[in-house]
mmCIF file of C-alpha atoms and ligand atoms in Angstrom:
data_model
loop_
_atom_site.group_PDB
_atom_site.id
_atom_site.type_symbol
_atom_site.label_atom_id
_atom_site.label_comp_id
_atom_site.label_asym_id
_atom_site.label_seq_id
_atom_site.Cartn_x
_atom_site.Cartn_y
_atom_site.Cartn_z
ATOM 1 C CA MET C 1 117.066 109.783 129.442
ATOM 2 C CA SER C 2 116.259 109.968 125.941
ATOM 3 C CA THR C 3 116.403 113.532 124.176
ATOM 4 C CA ALA C 4 113.898 112.237 121.846
ATOM 5 C CA ARG C 5 110.711 114.164 121.744
ATOM 6 C CA THR C 6 107.181 113.928 119.562
ATOM 7 C CA ASN C 7 104.597 116.258 119.019
ATOM 8 C CA ILE C 8 102.000 113.416 118.749
ATOM 9 C CA ASP C 9 99.504 113.044 121.492
ATOM 10 C CA PHE C 10 99.085 109.171 121.700
ATOM 11 C CA GLU C 11 95.717 109.741 123.904
ATOM 12 C CA ARG C 12 93.855 111.837 121.031
ATOM 13 C CA SER C 13 91.219 110.622 118.736
ATOM 14 C CA GLY C 14 91.511 110.847 114.960
ATOM 15 C CA ARG C 15 94.304 111.157 112.623
ATOM 16 C CA GLN C 16 97.494 112.873 113.682
ATOM 17 C CA LEU C 17 100.632 112.845 111.468
ATOM 18 C CA GLY C 18 103.955 114.580 113.062
ATOM 19 C CA PHE C 19 107.609 113.583 113.884
ATOM 20 C CA ILE C 20 109.697 111.968 116.701
ATOM 21 C CA ASP C 21 112.561 114.622 116.719
ATOM 22 C CA ILE C 22 116.150 112.891 117.850
ATOM 23 C CA ALA C 23 118.633 115.805 118.752
ATOM 24 C CA HIS C 24 121.608 115.653 116.446
ATOM 25 C CA SER C 25 124.686 117.870 116.077
ATOM 26 C CA PRO C 26 126.602 117.031 113.053
ATOM 27 C CA HIS C 27 129.096 119.556 111.330
ATOM 28 C CA GLU C 28 126.129 121.044 109.322
ATOM 29 C CA ASP C 29 123.580 121.506 112.014
ATOM 30 C CA ALA C 30 124.621 122.114 115.433
ATOM 31 C CA TRP C 31 121.327 122.305 117.044
ATOM 32 C CA GLY C 32 119.023 120.365 114.678
ATOM 33 C CA ALA C 33 117.216 117.009 114.982
ATOM 34 C CA THR C 34 116.575 114.087 113.039
ATOM 35 C CA ARG C 35 112.902 113.731 112.355
ATOM 36 C CA ILE C 36 111.328 110.499 112.183
ATOM 37 C CA PRO C 37 107.629 110.330 110.762
ATOM 38 C CA ILE C 38 105.031 108.902 112.965
ATOM 39 C CA ALA C 39 101.091 108.730 112.785
ATOM 40 C CA VAL C 40 98.464 107.816 114.910
ATOM 41 C CA ILE C 41 94.941 107.085 114.100
ATOM 42 C CA SER C 42 92.601 106.403 117.043
ATOM 43 C CA ASN C 43 89.022 105.844 117.381
ATOM 44 C CA GLY C 44 86.959 104.438 120.531
ATOM 45 C CA LYS C 45 87.915 101.475 122.344
ATOM 46 C CA GLY C 46 90.057 98.586 120.998
ATOM 47 C CA PRO C 47 93.658 97.288 120.826
ATOM 48 C CA THR C 48 96.471 99.342 119.645
ATOM 49 C CA ALA C 49 98.607 98.129 116.559
ATOM 50 C CA ILE C 50 101.948 99.477 116.042
ATOM 51 C CA LEU C 51 102.980 99.131 112.201
ATOM 52 C CA GLN C 52 106.600 99.884 111.238
ATOM 53 C CA GLY C 53 108.152 99.932 107.792
ATOM 54 C CA GLY C 54 111.685 101.331 106.776
ATOM 55 C CA ASN C 55 113.702 99.190 109.516
ATOM 56 C CA HIS C 56 115.882 98.626 106.786
ATOM 57 C CA GLY C 57 116.008 101.794 104.096
ATOM 58 C CA ASP C 58 116.080 99.556 101.071
ATOM 59 C CA GLU C 59 113.029 97.769 101.362
ATOM 60 C CA TYR C 60 110.023 99.837 99.897
ATOM 61 C CA GLU C 61 106.768 97.606 100.109
ATOM 62 C CA GLY C 62 105.975 98.477 103.729
ATOM 63 C CA PRO C 63 106.700 102.218 103.802
ATOM 64 C CA ILE C 64 104.630 102.675 100.593
ATOM 65 C CA THR C 65 101.771 100.595 102.205
ATOM 66 C CA LEU C 66 101.957 102.515 105.649
ATOM 67 C CA GLY C 67 102.158 105.836 103.759
ATOM 68 C CA GLU C 68 98.935 104.831 102.161
ATOM 69 C CA LEU C 69 97.375 103.921 105.194
ATOM 70 C CA ILE C 70 98.047 107.345 107.016
ATOM 71 C CA ARG C 71 96.534 108.998 104.175
ATOM 72 C CA GLU C 72 93.578 107.067 103.135
ATOM 73 C CA LEU C 73 92.403 105.230 106.236
ATOM 74 C CA ASP C 74 89.228 106.699 107.632
ATOM 75 C CA PRO C 75 89.640 107.168 111.528
ATOM 76 C CA GLY C 76 85.869 106.256 111.799
ATOM 77 C CA LEU C 77 86.601 102.840 110.517
ATOM 78 C CA VAL C 78 89.164 102.068 113.137
ATOM 79 C CA SER C 79 88.149 100.372 116.733
ATOM 80 C CA GLY C 80 91.295 101.044 118.667
ATOM 81 C CA ARG C 81 94.364 102.769 117.711
ATOM 82 C CA LEU C 82 97.098 102.566 115.052
ATOM 83 C CA ILE C 83 100.648 103.801 115.676
ATOM 84 C CA ILE C 84 102.370 103.941 112.307
ATOM 85 C CA LEU C 85 106.143 104.381 111.957
ATOM 86 C CA PRO C 86 106.452 104.223 108.073
ATOM 87 C CA ALA C 87 110.153 105.086 107.880
ATOM 88 C CA ILE C 88 111.607 104.256 111.195
ATOM 89 C CA ASN C 89 115.247 104.187 110.296
ATOM 90 C CA THR C 90 114.579 107.805 108.356
ATOM 91 C CA PRO C 91 118.258 108.297 107.560
ATOM 92 C CA ALA C 92 118.648 105.072 106.119
ATOM 93 C CA VAL C 93 115.198 105.129 104.314
ATOM 94 C CA LEU C 94 116.337 108.643 102.805
ATOM 95 C CA ALA C 95 119.529 107.009 101.598
ATOM 96 C CA GLY C 96 117.974 103.792 100.278
ATOM 97 C CA ARG C 97 120.446 101.853 102.280
ATOM 98 C CA ARG C 98 120.050 98.866 104.683
ATOM 99 C CA THR C 99 122.071 100.387 107.202
ATOM 100 C CA SER C 100 122.044 104.149 108.368
ATOM 101 C CA PRO C 101 124.438 106.647 106.653
ATOM 102 C CA VAL C 102 124.830 108.549 109.776
ATOM 103 C CA ASP C 103 126.505 105.776 112.096
ATOM 104 C CA GLY C 104 126.712 102.632 110.037
ATOM 105 C CA LEU C 105 124.283 100.675 112.101
ATOM 106 C CA ASN C 106 121.765 97.954 111.272
ATOM 107 C CA LEU C 107 118.578 99.146 113.196
ATOM 108 C CA ASN C 108 117.254 95.304 113.114
ATOM 109 C CA ARG C 109 120.784 94.655 115.062
ATOM 110 C CA THR C 110 120.432 97.442 117.848
ATOM 111 C CA PHE C 111 117.458 96.580 120.082
ATOM 112 C CA PRO C 112 116.756 97.343 122.776
ATOM 113 C CA GLY C 113 118.893 100.411 121.907
ATOM 114 C CA ASP C 114 120.359 103.043 124.066
ATOM 115 C CA PRO C 115 118.922 106.432 124.683
ATOM 116 C CA LYS C 116 122.358 107.752 125.347
ATOM 117 C CA GLY C 117 123.764 106.102 122.152
ATOM 118 C CA THR C 118 124.125 106.872 118.397
ATOM 119 C CA ILE C 119 121.072 108.005 116.197
ATOM 120 C CA THR C 120 120.290 104.410 115.251
ATOM 121 C CA GLN C 121 120.757 103.014 118.957
ATOM 122 C CA GLN C 122 118.436 106.237 120.065
ATOM 123 C CA ILE C 123 115.675 105.203 117.454
ATOM 124 C CA ALA C 124 115.632 101.659 118.700
ATOM 125 C CA ALA C 125 115.615 102.922 122.535
ATOM 126 C CA TYR C 126 112.444 105.308 121.548
ATOM 127 C CA VAL C 127 110.742 102.233 120.203
ATOM 128 C CA THR C 128 111.551 99.904 123.243
ATOM 129 C CA ASP C 129 110.751 102.352 125.855
ATOM 130 C CA VAL C 130 108.052 104.731 124.546
ATOM 131 C CA ILE C 131 106.211 102.902 121.845
ATOM 132 C CA PHE C 132 106.164 99.132 122.780
ATOM 133 C CA PRO C 133 104.487 99.998 126.074
ATOM 134 C CA LEU C 134 101.768 101.686 124.016
ATOM 135 C CA GLY C 135 101.083 98.686 121.923
ATOM 136 C CA ASP C 136 99.344 95.154 122.119
ATOM 137 C CA ALA C 137 100.471 94.061 118.651
ATOM 138 C CA TYR C 138 103.513 94.971 116.434
ATOM 139 C CA ILE C 139 103.936 94.419 112.629
ATOM 140 C CA ASP C 140 107.480 95.134 111.197
ATOM 141 C CA LEU C 141 107.209 94.982 107.411
ATOM 142 C CA HIS C 142 110.361 93.879 105.781
ATOM 143 C CA SER C 143 111.602 93.008 102.337
ATOM 144 C CA GLY C 144 114.809 91.266 101.233
ATOM 145 C CA GLY C 145 116.729 94.637 100.544
ATOM 146 C CA SER C 146 119.514 95.085 98.000
ATOM 147 C CA SER C 147 121.276 91.837 98.519
ATOM 148 C CA LEU C 148 118.501 89.364 98.503
ATOM 149 C CA ASN C 149 115.249 88.635 96.711
ATOM 150 C CA ILE C 150 112.674 86.555 99.031
ATOM 151 C CA LEU C 151 109.344 84.692 98.243
ATOM 152 C CA PRO C 152 106.887 87.151 99.797
ATOM 153 C CA SER C 153 105.649 85.783 103.198
ATOM 154 C CA ALA C 154 104.365 86.486 106.473
ATOM 155 C CA ILE C 155 107.015 85.936 109.322
ATOM 156 C CA ILE C 156 106.461 84.425 112.568
ATOM 157 C CA GLU C 157 108.662 85.369 115.547
ATOM 158 C CA PRO C 158 109.042 82.601 117.900
ATOM 159 C CA ALA C 159 107.968 83.206 121.433
ATOM 160 C CA PRO C 160 109.178 81.061 124.367
ATOM 161 C CA ASP C 161 105.675 81.117 125.900
ATOM 162 C CA PRO C 162 103.426 78.697 124.096
ATOM 163 C CA LEU C 163 100.329 80.985 124.254
ATOM 164 C CA HIS C 164 102.264 83.925 123.146
ATOM 165 C CA HIS C 165 103.746 81.853 120.313
ATOM 166 C CA LYS C 166 100.250 80.916 119.323
ATOM 167 C CA ARG C 167 98.965 84.500 119.219
ATOM 168 C CA ASN C 168 101.859 85.306 116.865
ATOM 169 C CA MET C 169 101.374 82.236 114.665
ATOM 170 C CA GLU C 170 97.584 83.281 114.271
ATOM 171 C CA ALA C 171 98.287 86.888 113.385
ATOM 172 C CA ALA C 172 101.040 86.062 110.833
ATOM 173 C CA LEU C 173 98.576 83.674 109.164
ATOM 174 C CA ALA C 174 95.929 86.080 109.133
ATOM 175 C CA PHE C 175 98.271 88.424 107.013
ATOM 176 C CA ASP C 176 97.353 85.597 104.660
ATOM 177 C CA ALA C 177 100.559 85.720 102.437
ATOM 178 C CA PRO C 178 101.519 82.945 99.847
ATOM 179 C CA LEU C 179 103.977 81.565 102.335
ATOM 180 C CA THR C 180 104.086 81.943 106.371
ATOM 181 C CA VAL C 181 107.705 81.203 107.676
ATOM 182 C CA VAL C 182 109.073 80.663 111.126
ATOM 183 C CA ILE C 183 112.411 82.834 111.341
ATOM 184 C CA ASP C 184 114.375 83.127 114.601
ATOM 185 C CA ASN C 185 117.433 84.662 112.842
ATOM 186 C CA LEU C 186 119.725 82.126 114.610
ATOM 187 C CA GLY C 187 118.155 83.346 117.930
ATOM 188 C CA GLU C 188 119.329 86.730 117.419
ATOM 189 C CA PRO C 189 118.120 88.964 120.286
ATOM 190 C CA ARG C 190 118.820 92.331 118.800
ATOM 191 C CA THR C 191 116.046 92.343 116.054
ATOM 192 C CA SER C 192 112.800 94.661 116.487
ATOM 193 C CA THR C 193 110.684 91.521 116.515
ATOM 194 C CA ALA C 194 112.559 89.984 119.178
ATOM 195 C CA ALA C 195 112.311 92.899 121.319
ATOM 196 C CA ALA C 196 108.717 93.140 120.680
ATOM 197 C CA VAL C 197 108.053 89.550 121.906
ATOM 198 C CA ARG C 198 110.235 90.222 125.233
ATOM 199 C CA ALA C 199 107.674 93.076 125.590
ATOM 200 C CA GLY C 200 104.654 90.794 125.325
ATOM 201 C CA LEU C 201 103.373 92.335 121.868
ATOM 202 C CA THR C 202 101.626 89.886 119.533
ATOM 203 C CA THR C 203 104.336 90.265 116.884
ATOM 204 C CA LEU C 204 104.726 89.369 113.429
ATOM 205 C CA GLY C 205 107.138 90.477 110.321
ATOM 206 C CA THR C 206 106.910 90.153 106.593
ATOM 207 C CA GLU C 207 109.522 89.496 103.793
ATOM 208 C CA MET C 208 108.250 91.088 100.508
ATOM 209 C CA ALA C 209 110.490 90.114 97.607
ATOM 210 C CA GLY C 210 113.206 92.453 97.641
ATOM 211 C CA SER C 211 116.427 93.106 95.293
ATOM 212 C CA GLY C 212 116.208 96.686 95.966
ATOM 213 C CA THR C 213 113.201 97.327 93.910
ATOM 214 C CA VAL C 214 109.299 97.564 94.394
ATOM 215 C CA SER C 215 107.603 94.533 93.451
ATOM 216 C CA ILE C 216 104.186 94.706 92.215
ATOM 217 C CA ASP C 217 102.963 91.415 93.373
ATOM 218 C CA ALA C 218 104.441 91.850 97.031
ATOM 219 C CA LEU C 219 103.111 95.399 97.221
ATOM 220 C CA GLY C 220 99.697 94.006 96.578
ATOM 221 C CA ILE C 221 100.078 91.146 99.144
ATOM 222 C CA CYS C 222 101.601 93.852 101.699
ATOM 223 C CA ARG C 223 98.467 95.961 101.065
ATOM 224 C CA ARG C 224 96.060 93.192 101.704
ATOM 225 C CA GLY C 225 98.100 91.579 104.600
ATOM 226 C CA VAL C 226 98.152 94.484 106.725
ATOM 227 C CA ARG C 227 94.365 95.132 106.353
ATOM 228 C CA ASN C 228 93.880 91.489 107.200
ATOM 229 C CA VAL C 229 95.966 91.525 110.262
ATOM 230 C CA LEU C 230 94.076 94.746 111.520
ATOM 231 C CA ALA C 231 90.811 92.870 111.044
ATOM 232 C CA HIS C 232 92.381 89.999 112.803
ATOM 233 C CA LEU C 233 93.019 91.942 115.882
ATOM 234 C CA GLY C 234 89.684 93.426 115.607
ATOM 235 C CA ILE C 235 90.634 96.912 114.726
ATOM 236 C CA LEU C 236 89.060 96.917 111.253
ATOM 237 C CA ALA C 237 86.259 95.303 110.015
ATOM 238 C CA PRO C 238 86.843 91.909 108.223
ATOM 239 C CA THR C 239 87.436 92.350 104.630
ATOM 240 C CA GLY C 240 85.125 89.559 103.596
ATOM 241 C CA LYS C 241 87.324 88.285 101.175
ATOM 242 C CA PRO C 242 88.316 84.480 101.247
ATOM 243 C CA PRO C 243 91.866 83.719 102.243
ATOM 244 C CA LEU C 244 94.368 82.141 99.965
ATOM 245 C CA ALA C 245 94.710 78.254 100.069
ATOM 246 C CA GLU C 246 98.212 78.658 99.689
ATOM 247 C CA ALA C 247 98.434 80.412 103.006
ATOM 248 C CA ARG C 248 98.519 77.107 104.673
ATOM 249 C CA ASN C 249 102.201 76.392 103.650
ATOM 250 C CA LEU C 250 103.987 76.651 107.023
ATOM 251 C CA LEU C 251 107.717 76.747 106.630
ATOM 252 C CA ARG C 252 110.607 77.430 108.812
ATOM 253 C CA ILE C 253 114.437 78.307 108.201
ATOM 254 C CA PRO C 254 116.228 75.270 109.497
ATOM 255 C CA GLY C 255 118.857 77.019 111.377
ATOM 256 C CA ARG C 256 122.424 77.444 110.019
ATOM 257 C CA ASP C 257 121.599 74.512 107.567
ATOM 258 C CA GLY C 258 119.107 76.882 105.841
ATOM 259 C CA PHE C 259 122.065 79.292 104.571
ATOM 260 C CA VAL C 260 124.159 78.415 101.631
ATOM 261 C CA LEU C 261 127.262 80.956 101.994
ATOM 262 C CA ALA C 262 130.065 81.537 99.678
ATOM 263 C CA THR C 263 132.947 79.743 100.337
ATOM 264 C CA THR C 264 135.226 82.061 98.012
ATOM 265 C CA ASP C 265 135.233 85.210 96.402
ATOM 266 C CA GLY C 266 133.941 85.421 92.433
ATOM 267 C CA VAL C 267 130.586 85.503 91.079
ATOM 268 C CA PHE C 268 127.891 83.174 92.126
ATOM 269 C CA GLU C 269 125.884 80.992 89.298
ATOM 270 C CA PRO C 270 122.634 79.795 91.103
ATOM 271 C CA PHE C 271 121.113 76.374 89.581
ATOM 272 C CA HIS C 272 117.608 76.931 90.971
ATOM 273 C CA ALA C 273 114.712 79.401 90.725
ATOM 274 C CA LEU C 274 112.954 80.619 93.887
ATOM 275 C CA GLY C 275 110.343 78.058 95.066
ATOM 276 C CA ALA C 276 112.173 75.215 93.694
ATOM 277 C CA GLU C 277 112.168 72.007 95.766
ATOM 278 C CA VAL C 278 115.703 71.035 96.747
ATOM 279 C CA HIS C 279 117.607 68.593 98.827
ATOM 280 C CA ALA C 280 120.598 68.429 101.311
ATOM 281 C CA GLY C 281 123.705 67.657 99.364
ATOM 282 C CA ASP C 282 122.323 68.904 96.046
ATOM 283 C CA ALA C 283 124.550 71.190 94.052
ATOM 284 C CA ALA C 284 123.198 74.932 94.926
ATOM 285 C CA GLY C 285 125.269 76.728 92.328
ATOM 286 C CA ARG C 286 129.045 77.485 91.875
ATOM 287 C CA ILE C 287 131.501 80.394 92.385
ATOM 288 C CA HIS C 288 133.518 81.370 89.133
ATOM 289 C CA ASN C 289 136.627 83.124 89.330
ATOM 290 C CA LEU C 290 136.387 85.536 86.315
ATOM 291 C CA GLY C 291 140.120 86.891 86.912
ATOM 292 C CA ASP C 292 141.609 83.571 86.654
ATOM 293 C CA PRO C 293 139.934 81.462 83.867
ATOM 294 C CA SER C 294 142.658 78.440 84.629
ATOM 295 C CA ARG C 295 140.889 77.930 87.968
ATOM 296 C CA GLY C 296 137.423 75.926 87.679
ATOM 297 C CA PRO C 297 134.320 77.274 89.709
ATOM 298 C CA GLU C 298 133.653 75.914 93.095
ATOM 299 C CA MET C 299 130.506 74.250 94.027
ATOM 300 C CA LEU C 300 128.136 75.045 96.700
ATOM 301 C CA HIS C 301 125.698 72.626 98.224
ATOM 302 C CA TYR C 302 122.467 72.685 100.191
ATOM 303 C CA ALA C 303 122.404 71.363 103.566
ATOM 304 C CA ALA C 304 118.759 71.049 104.213
ATOM 305 C CA ASP C 305 115.767 69.679 102.515
ATOM 306 C CA GLY C 306 113.061 72.423 101.393
ATOM 307 C CA ILE C 307 112.339 75.051 98.869
ATOM 308 C CA VAL C 308 114.703 77.902 97.731
ATOM 309 C CA TYR C 309 112.893 80.801 99.901
ATOM 310 C CA GLY C 310 115.613 83.650 99.132
ATOM 311 C CA ARG C 311 118.619 84.258 96.751
ATOM 312 C CA ARG C 312 121.511 86.554 96.546
ATOM 313 C CA GLN C 313 120.696 89.290 94.020
ATOM 314 C CA PRO C 314 124.103 90.635 93.014
ATOM 315 C CA GLY C 315 126.285 88.188 91.049
ATOM 316 C CA ARG C 316 129.394 89.251 92.812
ATOM 317 C CA VAL C 317 129.862 87.677 96.277
ATOM 318 C CA VAL C 318 132.793 87.543 98.746
ATOM 319 C CA ALA C 319 133.533 84.120 100.918
ATOM 320 C CA GLY C 320 130.715 84.524 103.776
ATOM 321 C CA ASN C 321 127.970 86.020 101.533
ATOM 322 C CA CYS C 322 124.437 84.580 101.595
ATOM 323 C CA CYS C 323 123.889 82.863 98.222
ATOM 324 C CA VAL C 324 120.932 81.128 98.887
ATOM 325 C CA THR C 325 118.210 80.390 101.691
ATOM 326 C CA VAL C 326 116.362 77.328 102.001
ATOM 327 C CA ALA C 327 112.885 77.117 103.922
ATOM 328 C CA ALA C 328 111.907 73.609 105.294
ATOM 329 C CA LEU C 329 108.571 72.385 106.273
ATOM 330 C CA TYR C 330 107.261 73.392 109.797
ATOM 331 C CA ASP C 331 107.062 70.461 112.241
ATOM 332 C CA GLU C 332 103.482 69.687 112.411
ATOM 333 C CA THR C 333 103.603 67.990 115.567
ATOM 334 C CA ILE C 334 104.992 71.584 117.063
ATOM 335 C CA GLN C 335 101.923 73.347 115.206
ATOM 336 C CA VAL C 336 99.515 70.701 116.784
ATOM 337 C CA ALA C 337 101.094 71.320 120.593
ATOM 338 C CA THR C 338 100.890 75.212 120.291
ATOM 339 C CA LEU C 339 97.651 76.030 118.199
ATOM 340 C CA ALA C 340 94.292 75.696 119.229
ATOM 341 C CA PRO C 341 92.069 74.365 116.391
ATOM 342 C CA THR C 342 90.462 77.903 115.712
ATOM 343 C CA SER C 343 88.872 78.374 112.053
ATOM 344 C CA LEU C 344 92.011 80.230 111.101
ATOM 345 C CA THR C 345 94.190 77.405 111.708
ATOM 346 C CA ARG C 346 92.069 74.181 111.425
ATOM 347 C CA SER C 347 93.289 73.457 107.930
ATOM 348 C CA LEU C 348 96.719 73.135 108.809
ATOM 349 C CA PHE C 349 95.950 69.981 110.689
ATOM 350 C CA SER C 350 93.513 68.363 108.052
ATOM 351 C CA PRO C 351 94.803 65.611 105.690
ATOM 352 C CA SER C 352 94.312 68.027 102.894
ATOM 353 C CA PRO C 353 97.468 68.941 100.963
ATOM 354 C CA ALA C 354 97.834 71.595 103.676
ATOM 355 C CA CYS C 355 101.428 70.511 104.739
ATOM 356 C CA GLY C 356 101.910 68.493 101.806
ATOM 357 C CA ARG C 357 104.379 69.610 99.234
ATOM 358 C CA ARG C 358 102.170 72.158 97.359
ATOM 359 C CA TRP C 359 105.028 74.698 96.762
ATOM 360 C CA PRO C 360 104.227 77.948 95.134
ATOM 361 C CA LYS C 361 105.250 79.027 91.600
ATOM 362 C CA ALA C 362 108.431 80.769 91.489
ATOM 363 C CA GLY C 363 107.999 84.709 92.242
HETATM 364 CA CA1 CA H 401 114.914 93.386 106.190
#
């Protein structure tokens, strides 16, 4: 049984802002708590959307967007309920780190969590056991973090059930990011989005730039995208703004072949900008050994066709670090099989450049 408690009444109308308190007893504070901010904005009948930021503490566009929503959204405009967790791994957010400074854990490799575990495991367990059962839809707002810069995109979490997968796809497309990418994290079951799919929720994520900074462009995309998804779910009125044409570029990370990993320690010199079209076998860059100029650099190569979707931010690498991520075109036959021709998705299957090679500019 969890010791976590909240002062929020999930059934009450209007705007509430409070905390989830998880009992924490470190050296400095015998009977205290880790306080995780939570807001509920509720009005009338309608679905419940769970909006989460700060899963990783060094990814800022999501928490900024959700903080604005908490302060500015008029509850009278809501049909249904928003449960907003803008800084879910609060210790990591306050430290500006991917992982928690309390227990060293990555929340997004901790689900479904453990109510008797460490603080990060208890956060995951609270989301799994208390928050997910209240929801119909779940948005987990990520960016690339300190180590990666990623093209701003909405992320489709694959679901084994075709109708559930279609719901996830349509919600991610409704976000209307410049790119929409299917990412299964190599089948990783411990992410929050994988857990949300197991809970039956309509689930989507984002990758909003990264590099440990706040991207002006990505923040704009994030603000607009969150409102677009809430309109798609019927919780907010439609914005009336036409979608971006580029949003019809549907991509996927092609498994392990999508990741170019460092083969030695040194400094990685990339050969291509974000958004560049690349091919399997092409040189991706090289790793220099700055301490021993007698040794030439070691070449790295792509293992998939696609575009440079994400790139490592720091120059220093050790063997095994992810230097580049490639996103490939999503298989159109899978799209046709799983998506009904709604107005939102019809353009995907038209003979237009929808699935052609109209890559976005590097950003
Ligand atoms: Ca992340």
